[in-house]
Coordinates of C-alpha atoms in Angstrom, one line a residue:
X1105 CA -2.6 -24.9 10.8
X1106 CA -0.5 -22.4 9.6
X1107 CA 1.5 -22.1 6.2
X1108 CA 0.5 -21.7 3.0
X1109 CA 2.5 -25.4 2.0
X1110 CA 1.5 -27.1 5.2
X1111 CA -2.2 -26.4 4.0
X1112 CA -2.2 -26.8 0.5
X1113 CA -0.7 -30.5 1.0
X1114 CA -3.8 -31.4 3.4
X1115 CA -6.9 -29.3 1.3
X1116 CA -5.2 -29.4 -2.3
X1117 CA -9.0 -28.9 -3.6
X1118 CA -9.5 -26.1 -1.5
X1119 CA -10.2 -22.9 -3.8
X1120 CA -6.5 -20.7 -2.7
X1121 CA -7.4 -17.7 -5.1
X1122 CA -10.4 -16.3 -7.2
X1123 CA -9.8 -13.6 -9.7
X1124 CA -12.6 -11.4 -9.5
X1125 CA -12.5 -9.7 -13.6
X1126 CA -12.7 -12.8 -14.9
X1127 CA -13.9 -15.7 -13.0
X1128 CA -10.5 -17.6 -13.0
X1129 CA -9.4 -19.5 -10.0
X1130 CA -7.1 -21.9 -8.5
X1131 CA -6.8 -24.5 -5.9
X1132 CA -4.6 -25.2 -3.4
X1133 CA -3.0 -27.4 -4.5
X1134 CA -2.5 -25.9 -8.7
X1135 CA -1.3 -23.2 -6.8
X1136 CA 1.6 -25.3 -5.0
X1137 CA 2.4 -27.1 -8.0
X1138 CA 3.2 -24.3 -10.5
X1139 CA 5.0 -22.6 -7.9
X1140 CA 7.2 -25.8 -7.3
X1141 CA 7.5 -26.0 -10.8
X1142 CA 8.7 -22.5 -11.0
X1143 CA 11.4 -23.4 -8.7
X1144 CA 12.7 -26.3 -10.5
X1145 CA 13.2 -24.3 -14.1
X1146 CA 14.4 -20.9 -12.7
X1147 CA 16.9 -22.8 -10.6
X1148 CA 18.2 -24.4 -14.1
X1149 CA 18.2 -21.3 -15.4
X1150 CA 20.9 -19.7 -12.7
X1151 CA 18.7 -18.4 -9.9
X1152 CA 20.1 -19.5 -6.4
X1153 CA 19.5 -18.4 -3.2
X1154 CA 19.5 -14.6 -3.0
X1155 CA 18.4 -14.1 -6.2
X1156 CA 16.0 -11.5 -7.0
X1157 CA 13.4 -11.7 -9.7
X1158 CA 11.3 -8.7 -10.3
X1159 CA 7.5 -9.1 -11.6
X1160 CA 5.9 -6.4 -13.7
X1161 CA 2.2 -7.9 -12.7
X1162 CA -1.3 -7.0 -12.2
X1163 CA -3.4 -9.1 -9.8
X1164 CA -3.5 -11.9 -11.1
X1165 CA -3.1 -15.9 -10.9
X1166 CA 0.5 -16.3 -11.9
X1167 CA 1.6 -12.9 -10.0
X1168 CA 1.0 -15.4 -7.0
X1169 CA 2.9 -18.1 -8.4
X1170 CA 6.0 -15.8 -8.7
X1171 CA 5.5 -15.3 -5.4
X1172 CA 5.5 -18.5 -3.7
X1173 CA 7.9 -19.7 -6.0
X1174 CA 10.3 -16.8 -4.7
X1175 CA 9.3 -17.3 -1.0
X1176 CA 10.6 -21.2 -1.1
X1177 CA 13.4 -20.6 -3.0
X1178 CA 15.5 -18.3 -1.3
X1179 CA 14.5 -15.2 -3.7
X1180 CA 14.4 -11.9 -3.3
X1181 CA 10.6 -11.1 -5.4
X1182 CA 10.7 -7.0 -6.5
X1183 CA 7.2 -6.2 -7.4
X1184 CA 7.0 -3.5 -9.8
X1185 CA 4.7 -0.2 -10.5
X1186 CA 3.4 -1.0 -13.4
X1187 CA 1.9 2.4 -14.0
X1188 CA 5.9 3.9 -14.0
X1189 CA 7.5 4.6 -17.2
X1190 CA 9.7 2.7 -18.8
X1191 CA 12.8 4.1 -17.6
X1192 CA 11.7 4.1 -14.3
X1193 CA 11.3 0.3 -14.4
X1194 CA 14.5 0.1 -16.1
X1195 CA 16.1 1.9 -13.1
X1196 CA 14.3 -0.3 -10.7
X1197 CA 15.5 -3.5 -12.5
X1198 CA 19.0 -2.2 -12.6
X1199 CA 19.7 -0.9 -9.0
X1200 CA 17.6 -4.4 -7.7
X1201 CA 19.8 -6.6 -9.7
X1202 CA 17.0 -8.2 -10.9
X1203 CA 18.4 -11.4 -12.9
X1204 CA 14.8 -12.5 -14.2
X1205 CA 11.4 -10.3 -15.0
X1206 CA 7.9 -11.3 -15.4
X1207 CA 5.6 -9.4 -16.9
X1208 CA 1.9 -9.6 -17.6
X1209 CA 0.0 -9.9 -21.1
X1210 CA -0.8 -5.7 -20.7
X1211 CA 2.5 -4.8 -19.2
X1212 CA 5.0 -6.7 -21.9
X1213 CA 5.6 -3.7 -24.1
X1214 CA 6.8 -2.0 -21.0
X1215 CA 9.1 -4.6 -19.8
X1216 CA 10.9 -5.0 -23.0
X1217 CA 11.5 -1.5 -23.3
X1218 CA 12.7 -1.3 -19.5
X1219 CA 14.6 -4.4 -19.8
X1220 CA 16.1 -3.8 -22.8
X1221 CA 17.3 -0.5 -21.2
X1222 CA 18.7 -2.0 -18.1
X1223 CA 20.3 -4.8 -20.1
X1224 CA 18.9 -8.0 -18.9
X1225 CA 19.1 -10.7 -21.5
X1226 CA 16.2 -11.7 -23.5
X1227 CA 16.2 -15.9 -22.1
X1228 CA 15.6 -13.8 -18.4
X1229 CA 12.1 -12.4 -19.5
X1230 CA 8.8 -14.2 -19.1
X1231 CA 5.2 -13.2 -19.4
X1232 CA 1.8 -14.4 -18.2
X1233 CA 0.6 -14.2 -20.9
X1234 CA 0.4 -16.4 -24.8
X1235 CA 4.3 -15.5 -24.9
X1236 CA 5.3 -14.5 -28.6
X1237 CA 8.3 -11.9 -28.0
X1238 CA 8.6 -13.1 -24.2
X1239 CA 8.5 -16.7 -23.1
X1240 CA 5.1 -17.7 -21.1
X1241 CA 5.0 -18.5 -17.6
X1242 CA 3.6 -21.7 -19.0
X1243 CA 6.2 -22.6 -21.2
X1244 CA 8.7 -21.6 -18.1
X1245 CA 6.9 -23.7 -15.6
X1246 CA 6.6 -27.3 -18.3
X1247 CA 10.7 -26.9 -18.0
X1248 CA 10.2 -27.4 -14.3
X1249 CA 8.8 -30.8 -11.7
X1250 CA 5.4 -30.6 -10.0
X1251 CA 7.2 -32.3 -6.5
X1252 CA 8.2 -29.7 -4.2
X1253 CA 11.7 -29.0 -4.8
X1254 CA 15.0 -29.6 -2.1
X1255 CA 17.0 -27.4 -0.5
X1256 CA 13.8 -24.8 0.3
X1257 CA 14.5 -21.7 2.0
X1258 CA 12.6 -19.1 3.0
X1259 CA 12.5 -15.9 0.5
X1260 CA 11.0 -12.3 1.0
X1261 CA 10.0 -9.3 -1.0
X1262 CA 12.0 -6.3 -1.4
X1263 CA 9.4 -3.6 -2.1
X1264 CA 10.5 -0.2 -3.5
X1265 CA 9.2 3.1 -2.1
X1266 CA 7.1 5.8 -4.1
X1267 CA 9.6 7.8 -5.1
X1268 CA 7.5 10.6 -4.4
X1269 CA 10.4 12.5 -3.4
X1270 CA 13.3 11.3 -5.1
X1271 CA 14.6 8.0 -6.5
X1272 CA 13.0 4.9 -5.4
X1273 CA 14.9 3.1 -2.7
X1274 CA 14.6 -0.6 -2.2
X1275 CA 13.7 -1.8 1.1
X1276 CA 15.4 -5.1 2.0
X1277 CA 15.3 -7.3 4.9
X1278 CA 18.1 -10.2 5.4
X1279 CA 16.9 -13.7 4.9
X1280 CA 15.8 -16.0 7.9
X1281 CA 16.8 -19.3 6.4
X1282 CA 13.9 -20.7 7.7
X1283 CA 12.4 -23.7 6.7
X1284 CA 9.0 -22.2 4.5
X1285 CA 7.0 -24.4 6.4
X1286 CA 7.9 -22.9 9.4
X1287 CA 7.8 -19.3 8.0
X1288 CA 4.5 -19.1 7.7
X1289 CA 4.4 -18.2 11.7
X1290 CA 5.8 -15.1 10.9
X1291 CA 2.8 -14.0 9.1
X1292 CA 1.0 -14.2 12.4
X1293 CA 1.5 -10.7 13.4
X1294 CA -1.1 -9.3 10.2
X1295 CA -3.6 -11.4 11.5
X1296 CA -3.6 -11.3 15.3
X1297 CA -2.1 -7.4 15.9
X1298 CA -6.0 -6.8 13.5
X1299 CA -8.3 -9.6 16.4
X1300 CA -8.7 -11.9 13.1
X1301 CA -9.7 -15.1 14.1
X1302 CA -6.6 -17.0 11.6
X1303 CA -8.4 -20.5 11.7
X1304 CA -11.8 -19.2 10.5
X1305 CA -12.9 -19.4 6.8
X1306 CA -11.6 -15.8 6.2
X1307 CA -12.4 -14.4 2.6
X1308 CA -9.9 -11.5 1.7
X1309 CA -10.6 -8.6 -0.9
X1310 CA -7.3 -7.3 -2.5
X1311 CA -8.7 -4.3 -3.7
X1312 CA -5.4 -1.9 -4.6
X1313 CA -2.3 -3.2 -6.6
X1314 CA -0.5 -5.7 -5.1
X1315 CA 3.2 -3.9 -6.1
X1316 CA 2.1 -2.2 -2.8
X1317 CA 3.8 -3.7 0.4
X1318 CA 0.8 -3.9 2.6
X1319 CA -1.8 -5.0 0.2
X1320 CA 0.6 -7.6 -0.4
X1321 CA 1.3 -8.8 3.1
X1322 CA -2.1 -8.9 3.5
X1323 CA -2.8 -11.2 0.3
X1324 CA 0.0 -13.4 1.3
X1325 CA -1.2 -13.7 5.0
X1326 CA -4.3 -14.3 4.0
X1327 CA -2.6 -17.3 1.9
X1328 CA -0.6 -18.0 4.6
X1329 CA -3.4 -19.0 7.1
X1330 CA -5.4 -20.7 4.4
X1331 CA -8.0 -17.8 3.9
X1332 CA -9.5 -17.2 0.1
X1333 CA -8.0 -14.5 -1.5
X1334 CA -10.3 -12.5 -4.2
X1335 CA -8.2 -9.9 -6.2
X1336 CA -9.9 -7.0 -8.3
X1337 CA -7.4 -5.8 -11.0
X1338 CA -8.6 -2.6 -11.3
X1339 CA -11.4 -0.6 -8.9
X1340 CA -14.3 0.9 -8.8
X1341 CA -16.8 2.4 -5.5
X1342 CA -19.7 0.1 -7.0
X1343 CA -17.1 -2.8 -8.3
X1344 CA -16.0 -3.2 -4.9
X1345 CA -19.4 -3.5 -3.4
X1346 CA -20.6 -5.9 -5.9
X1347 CA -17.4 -8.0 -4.8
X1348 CA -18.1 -7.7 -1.2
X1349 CA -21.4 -9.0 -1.6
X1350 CA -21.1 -11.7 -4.6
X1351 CA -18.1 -13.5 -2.8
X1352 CA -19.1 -13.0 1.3
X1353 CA -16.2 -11.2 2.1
X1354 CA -15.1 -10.8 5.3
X1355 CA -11.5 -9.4 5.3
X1356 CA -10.1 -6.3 3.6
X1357 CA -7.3 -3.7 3.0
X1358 CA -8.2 0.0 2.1
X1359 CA -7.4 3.2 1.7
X1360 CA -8.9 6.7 2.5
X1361 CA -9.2 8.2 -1.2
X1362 CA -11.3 4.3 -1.8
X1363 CA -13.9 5.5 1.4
X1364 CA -14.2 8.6 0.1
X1365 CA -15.0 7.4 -3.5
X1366 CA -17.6 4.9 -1.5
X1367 CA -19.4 7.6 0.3
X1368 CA -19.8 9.8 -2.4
X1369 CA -22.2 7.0 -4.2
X1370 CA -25.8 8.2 -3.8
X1371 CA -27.6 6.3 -0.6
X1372 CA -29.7 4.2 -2.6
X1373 CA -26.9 2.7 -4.8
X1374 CA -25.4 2.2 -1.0
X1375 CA -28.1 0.8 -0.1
X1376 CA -28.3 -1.9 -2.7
X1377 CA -25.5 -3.7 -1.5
X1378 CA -24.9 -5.9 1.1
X1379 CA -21.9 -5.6 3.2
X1380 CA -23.1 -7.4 6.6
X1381 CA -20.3 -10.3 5.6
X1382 CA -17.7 -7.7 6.2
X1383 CA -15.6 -8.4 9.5
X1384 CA -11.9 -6.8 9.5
X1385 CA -12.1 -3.5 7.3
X1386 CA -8.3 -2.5 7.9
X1387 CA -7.4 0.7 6.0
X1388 CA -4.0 2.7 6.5
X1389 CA -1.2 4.4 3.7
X1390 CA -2.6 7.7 4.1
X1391 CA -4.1 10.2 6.7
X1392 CA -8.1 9.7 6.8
X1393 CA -10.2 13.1 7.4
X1394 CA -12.4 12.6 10.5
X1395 CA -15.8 12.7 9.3
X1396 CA -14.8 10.2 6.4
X1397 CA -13.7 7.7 9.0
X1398 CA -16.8 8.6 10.9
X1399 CA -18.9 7.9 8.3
X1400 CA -17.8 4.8 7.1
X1401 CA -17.8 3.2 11.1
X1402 CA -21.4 4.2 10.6
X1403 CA -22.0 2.3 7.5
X1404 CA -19.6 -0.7 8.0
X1405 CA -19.7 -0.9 11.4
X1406 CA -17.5 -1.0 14.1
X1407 CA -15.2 -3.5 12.2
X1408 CA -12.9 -0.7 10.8
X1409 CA -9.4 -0.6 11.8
X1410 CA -6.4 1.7 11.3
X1411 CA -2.8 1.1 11.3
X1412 CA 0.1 3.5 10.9
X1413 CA 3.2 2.3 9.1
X1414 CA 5.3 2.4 7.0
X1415 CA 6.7 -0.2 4.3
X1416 CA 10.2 0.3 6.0
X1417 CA 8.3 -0.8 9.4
X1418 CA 6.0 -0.1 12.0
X1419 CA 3.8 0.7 13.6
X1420 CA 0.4 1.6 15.6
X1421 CA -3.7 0.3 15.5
X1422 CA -6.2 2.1 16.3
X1423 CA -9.9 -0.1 16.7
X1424 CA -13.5 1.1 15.4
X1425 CA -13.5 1.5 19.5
X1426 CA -10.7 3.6 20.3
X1427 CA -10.7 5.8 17.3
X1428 CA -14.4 7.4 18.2
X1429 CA -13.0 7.4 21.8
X1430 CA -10.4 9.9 20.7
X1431 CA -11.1 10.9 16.9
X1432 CA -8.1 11.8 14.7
X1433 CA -5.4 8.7 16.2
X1434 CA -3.7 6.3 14.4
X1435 CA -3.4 4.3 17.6
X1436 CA -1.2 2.3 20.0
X1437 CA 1.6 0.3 19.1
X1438 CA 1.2 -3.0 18.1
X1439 CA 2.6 -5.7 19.9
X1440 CA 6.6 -5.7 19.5
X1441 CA 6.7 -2.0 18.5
X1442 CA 7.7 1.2 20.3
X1443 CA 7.4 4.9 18.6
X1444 CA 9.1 7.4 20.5
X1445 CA 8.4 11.5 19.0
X1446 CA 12.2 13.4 18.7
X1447 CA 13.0 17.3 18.5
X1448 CA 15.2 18.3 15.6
X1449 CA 18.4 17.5 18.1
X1450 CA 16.9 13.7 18.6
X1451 CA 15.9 14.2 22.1
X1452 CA 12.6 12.5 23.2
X1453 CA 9.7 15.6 23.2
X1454 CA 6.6 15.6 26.4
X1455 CA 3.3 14.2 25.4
X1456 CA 1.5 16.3 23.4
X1457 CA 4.5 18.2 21.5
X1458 CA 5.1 17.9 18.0
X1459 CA 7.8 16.1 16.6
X1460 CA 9.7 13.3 14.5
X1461 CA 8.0 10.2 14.8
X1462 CA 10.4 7.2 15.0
X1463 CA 9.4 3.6 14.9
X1464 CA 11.2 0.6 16.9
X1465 CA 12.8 -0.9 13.7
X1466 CA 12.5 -4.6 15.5
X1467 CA 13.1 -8.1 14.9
X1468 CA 12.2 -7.4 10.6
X1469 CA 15.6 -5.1 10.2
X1470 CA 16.1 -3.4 6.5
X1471 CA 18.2 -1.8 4.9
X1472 CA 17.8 0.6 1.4
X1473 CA 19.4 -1.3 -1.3
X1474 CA 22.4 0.2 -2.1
X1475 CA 22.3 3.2 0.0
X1476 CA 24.3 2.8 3.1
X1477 CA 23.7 6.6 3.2
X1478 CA 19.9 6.9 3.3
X1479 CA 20.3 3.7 5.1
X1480 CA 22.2 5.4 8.4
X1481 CA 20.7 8.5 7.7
X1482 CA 17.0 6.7 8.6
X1483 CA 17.7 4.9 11.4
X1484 CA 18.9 6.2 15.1
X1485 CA 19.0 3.5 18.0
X1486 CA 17.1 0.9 17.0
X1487 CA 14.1 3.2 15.5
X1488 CA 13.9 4.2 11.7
X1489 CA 11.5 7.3 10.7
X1490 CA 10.5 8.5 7.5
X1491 CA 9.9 11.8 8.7
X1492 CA 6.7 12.3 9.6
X1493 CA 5.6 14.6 12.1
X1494 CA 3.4 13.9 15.0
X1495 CA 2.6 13.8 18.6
X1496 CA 1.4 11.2 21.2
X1497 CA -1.0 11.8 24.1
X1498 CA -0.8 10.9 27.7
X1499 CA -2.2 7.5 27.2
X1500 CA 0.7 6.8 24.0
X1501 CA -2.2 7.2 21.2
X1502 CA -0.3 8.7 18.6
X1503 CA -1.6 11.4 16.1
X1504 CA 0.0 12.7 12.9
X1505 CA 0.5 16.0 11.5
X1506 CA 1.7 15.3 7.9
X1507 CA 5.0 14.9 6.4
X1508 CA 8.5 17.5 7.7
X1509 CA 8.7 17.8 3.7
X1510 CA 5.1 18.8 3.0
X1511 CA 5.4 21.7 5.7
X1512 CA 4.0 24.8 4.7
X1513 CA 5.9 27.7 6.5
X1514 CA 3.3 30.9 6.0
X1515 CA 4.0 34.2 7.7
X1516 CA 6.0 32.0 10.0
X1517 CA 3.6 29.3 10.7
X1518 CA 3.6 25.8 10.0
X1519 CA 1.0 24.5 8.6
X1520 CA -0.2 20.9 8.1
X1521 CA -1.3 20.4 4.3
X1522 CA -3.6 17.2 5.7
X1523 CA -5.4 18.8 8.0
X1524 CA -6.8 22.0 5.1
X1525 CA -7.0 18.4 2.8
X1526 CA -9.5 17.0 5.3
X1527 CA -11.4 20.0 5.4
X1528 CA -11.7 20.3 1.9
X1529 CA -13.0 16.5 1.1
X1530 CA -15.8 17.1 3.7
X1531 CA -17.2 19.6 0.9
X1532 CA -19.9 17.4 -1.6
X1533 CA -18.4 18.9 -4.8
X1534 CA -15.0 17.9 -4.1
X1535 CA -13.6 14.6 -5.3
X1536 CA -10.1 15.0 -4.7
X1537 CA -7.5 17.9 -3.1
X1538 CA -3.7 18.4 -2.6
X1539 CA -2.5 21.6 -1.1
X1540 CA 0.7 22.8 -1.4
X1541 CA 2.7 25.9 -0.7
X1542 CA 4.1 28.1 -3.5
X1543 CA 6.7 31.1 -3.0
X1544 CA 5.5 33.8 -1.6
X1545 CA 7.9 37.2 -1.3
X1546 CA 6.1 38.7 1.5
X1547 CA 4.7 35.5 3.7
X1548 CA 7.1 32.8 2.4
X1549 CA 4.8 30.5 1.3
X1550 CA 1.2 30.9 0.2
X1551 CA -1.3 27.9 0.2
X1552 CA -3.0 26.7 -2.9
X1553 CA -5.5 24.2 -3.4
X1554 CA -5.4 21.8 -6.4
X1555 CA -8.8 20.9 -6.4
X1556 CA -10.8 18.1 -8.7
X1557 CA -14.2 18.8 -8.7
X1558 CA -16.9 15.7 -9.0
X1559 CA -18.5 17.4 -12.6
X1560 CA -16.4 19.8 -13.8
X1561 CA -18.8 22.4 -12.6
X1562 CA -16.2 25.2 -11.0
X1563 CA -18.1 28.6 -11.4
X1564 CA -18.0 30.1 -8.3
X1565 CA -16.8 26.9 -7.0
X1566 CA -13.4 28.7 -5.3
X1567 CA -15.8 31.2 -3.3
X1568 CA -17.6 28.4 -1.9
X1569 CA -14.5 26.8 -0.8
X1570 CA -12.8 29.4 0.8
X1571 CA -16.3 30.1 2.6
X1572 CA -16.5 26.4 3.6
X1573 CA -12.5 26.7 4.9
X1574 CA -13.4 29.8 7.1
X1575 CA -15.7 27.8 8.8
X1576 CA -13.4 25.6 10.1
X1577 CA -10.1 26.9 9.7
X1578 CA -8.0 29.6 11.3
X1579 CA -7.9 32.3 8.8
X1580 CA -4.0 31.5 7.9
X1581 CA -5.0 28.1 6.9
X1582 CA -7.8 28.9 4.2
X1583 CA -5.7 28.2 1.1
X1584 CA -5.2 31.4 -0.8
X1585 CA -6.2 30.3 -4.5
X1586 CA -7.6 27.6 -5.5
X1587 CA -6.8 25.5 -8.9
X1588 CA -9.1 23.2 -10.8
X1589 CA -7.8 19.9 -11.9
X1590 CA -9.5 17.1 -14.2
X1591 CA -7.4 14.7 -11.9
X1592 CA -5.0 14.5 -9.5
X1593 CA -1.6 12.3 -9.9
X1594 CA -2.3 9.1 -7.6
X1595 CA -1.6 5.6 -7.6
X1596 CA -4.5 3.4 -7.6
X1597 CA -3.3 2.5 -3.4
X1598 CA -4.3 6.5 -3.2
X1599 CA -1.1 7.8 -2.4
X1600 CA -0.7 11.4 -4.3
X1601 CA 2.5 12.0 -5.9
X1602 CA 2.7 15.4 -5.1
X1603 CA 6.0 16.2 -6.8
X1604 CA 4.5 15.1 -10.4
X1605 CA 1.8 17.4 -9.0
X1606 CA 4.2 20.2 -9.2
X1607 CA 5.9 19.2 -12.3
X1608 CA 2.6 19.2 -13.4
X1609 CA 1.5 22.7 -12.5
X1610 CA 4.9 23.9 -13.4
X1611 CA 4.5 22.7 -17.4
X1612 CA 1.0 24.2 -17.0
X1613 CA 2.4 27.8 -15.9
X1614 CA 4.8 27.6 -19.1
X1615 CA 2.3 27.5 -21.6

């Protein structure tokens, strides 16, 4: 059976979700309920189909309840960053249209000063939380029926981008009008393109923020084919171990900076834990150095699995199998997807030539919310990219090379920041790295290193580096200076946000 409502009407004592910070859970059927009665009261309140409600959430209970509510009412749901500033959120409510927000108990200062900026009225905010200046979720929800209410359409989520290079742009797909018993079939592709066996008494981990698109497609999958879903609100290397092993786990999303935190525990704090439950250990949203993959096949098992997407669309896997068969790919293409590799002209490049990677847009079309411009400018017969660079082999394994915009042109060159960033992590005193390229009047650009060490301890630490690069790097790859960082600017799904990173060393330089 498939379908989060089809389910919860025959197991409604079923546990649905269990929150892993605080011991709070919810069945099936509670879950079913307060979405229904969701519906019912936001409805009153204005919101027909196509309406878009944005929710300023951690993982939590109720975040889900937004959601389902949203995915049988029609609604656009905008899940929020709540790690941006204020007027970031603001600009997110504003260009979504957002006619409602929800916030959580930690997050309401923020949305009052982000909705107060972007002018949505003070009857359109709610909170998870006891309510006082915002109205609760539970005081929303008393307004609305427990029956499931007519009329139900299938809704979606519009997910914004990083904005790691610009503005955030919001990606939205057209709604199906399906019938949200029925829509639950469309979830089928995050469970079978991965082997999970959908019927089987799955346990999911949400480990990263659900405000990210994949970690939330894979929490609502999960929901969708009746699997538990345990959400940690904020992480740890040893936190997520001790979830693994206290709830059986046996389904997960990660991502390479969370491996690379794992494998730097000492072996016997490793070693305490047991992870035998784990089955599906996907992890994609950034490249993933070679010997950290390696080593955590080697510790897991061969149940790890890459993907290579994008929020926009996608995309490839690559199995446990396939990967140590040819070390470095992001795989094949899942079934209904095509990636094609471009010159700078758009024609189609040989095997093993570097180029644009474009992606079969498919049967889940978007478009960025008001920006027919970036819209157009993305797509190109069918196939979107968001510019990153890459080649396939003769067998159509693709492998990537980094982003066109994080290019570092030295003495002519290019050169692939991810591939000096791999290098670097395989040292034991680095925790985290970004390289970048500053101006250089004689070779263009020079490479730098941003480096945070794992205790602070730096003397002599750059010599060590460089040594380590020279090893294992052409000589115009070892980064030319190195910089030591208390932390790097990342969200908690590990993506690096290298343009703060430069704002960053820019403020630094100026005092």
């Amino acid at each position: 059976m498939i379908g989060f409502w089809n389910i919860a009407r025959v197991e409604p004592d079923e546990v649905a979700i269990v929150e892993d910070h605080t011991g709070r859970s919810c069945t099936r059927g509670e879950l079913a309920e307060r979405s229904h009665r969701l519906v019912w009261a936001l409805r009153g309140r204005g919101l027909a189909t196509g309406s878009v409600l944005a929710a300023v959430m951690r993982n939590e209970i109720e975040f889900f309840e937004v959601l389902l509510a949203a995915l049988q009412a029609g609604w656009y749901l905008v899940p929020v960053n709540h790690h941006f500033a204020p007027r970031e959120v603001a600009y997110i409510l504003q260009d979504s249209g957002a006619e409602v927000v929800v916030a959580s108990a930690s997050t309401e200062a923020l949305v009052t000063e982000a909705a107060d900026a972007a002018g949505l009225p003070a009857d359109r905010r709610f909170t998870s939380g006891a309510g006082g200046a915002l109205t609760s979720l539970a005081d929303l929800a008393a307004e609305g029926r427990p029956e499931e209410p007519p009329d139900r359409t299938t809704g979606w989520f519009m997910t914004y981008t990083s904005g790691t290079t610009g503005r955030p742009k919001g990606i939205k797909r057209p709604l199906s009008g399906a019938d949200p018993d029925e829509a639950g079939f469309a979830w089928r592709l995050q469970i079978e393109m991965f082997r999970i066996d959908g019927q089987a008494p799955h346990v999911h981990l949400v480990q990263s923020p659900c405000y990210h698109t994949a970690v939330l497609a894979f929490a609502n999958s999960a929901l969708q084919h009746g699997h538990r879903v345990v959400l940690m609100d904020s992480w740890s290397a040893v936190g997520a171990l001790e979830a693994i092993q206290r709830h059986r786990v046996t389904t997960t999303h990660m991502v390479p900076t969370q491996f690379h935190r794992l494998l730097q525990l000492p072996d016997d704090v490793r070693g305490r834990y047991d992870v035998s439950s784990l089955q599906h250990v996907v992890h994609g949203a950034a490249p993933c150095p070679t010997e950290v993959k390696r080593r955590m096949i080697e510790w897991f098992g061969p149940v790890v699995t890459e993907y290579y997407g994008a929020s926009e669309g996608g995309g490839t896997v690559a199995t446990a199998e396939e990967w140590l068969e040819r070390p470095g790919t992001v795989g094949r293409p899942w079934p209904g997807a095509e990636v094609r590799i471009l010159d700078d002209d758009g024609n189609e490049v040989p095997p093993g030539t570097v180029g644009t990677v474009w992606l079969k847009a498919g049967a889940l079309d978007f478009e960025y919310h008001n920006r027919p411009d970036a819209t157009a400018e993305s797509k190109r017969d069918g196939f979107f990219t968001v510019h990153d660079l890459g080649h396939v082999d003769e067998d159509g394994y693709l492998y990537l090379h980094g982003r066109a915009s994080d290019v570092i042109i030295t003495g002519g060159v290019n050169v692939h920041p991810s591939e000096i960033e791999g290098v670097l992590l395989d040292h034991p005193a680095v925790a985290d790295v970004a390289v970048l390229g500053d101006p250089d009047p004689e070779w263009g650009e020079r490479i730098v290193a941003v480096v945070q060490p794992w205790d602070g301890d730096t003397e002599g630490l750059a010599e060590a580096l460089a040594a380590h690069c020279r090893a294992h790097l052409a000589g115009f790859k070892v980064p030319r200076s190195f910089e030591f960082v208390d932390s790097l600017p990342r969200d908690p799904n590990g993506k690096l946000y290298k343009r703060q990173l430069r704002e960053q060393r820019a403020a630094r330089a100026r005092t």
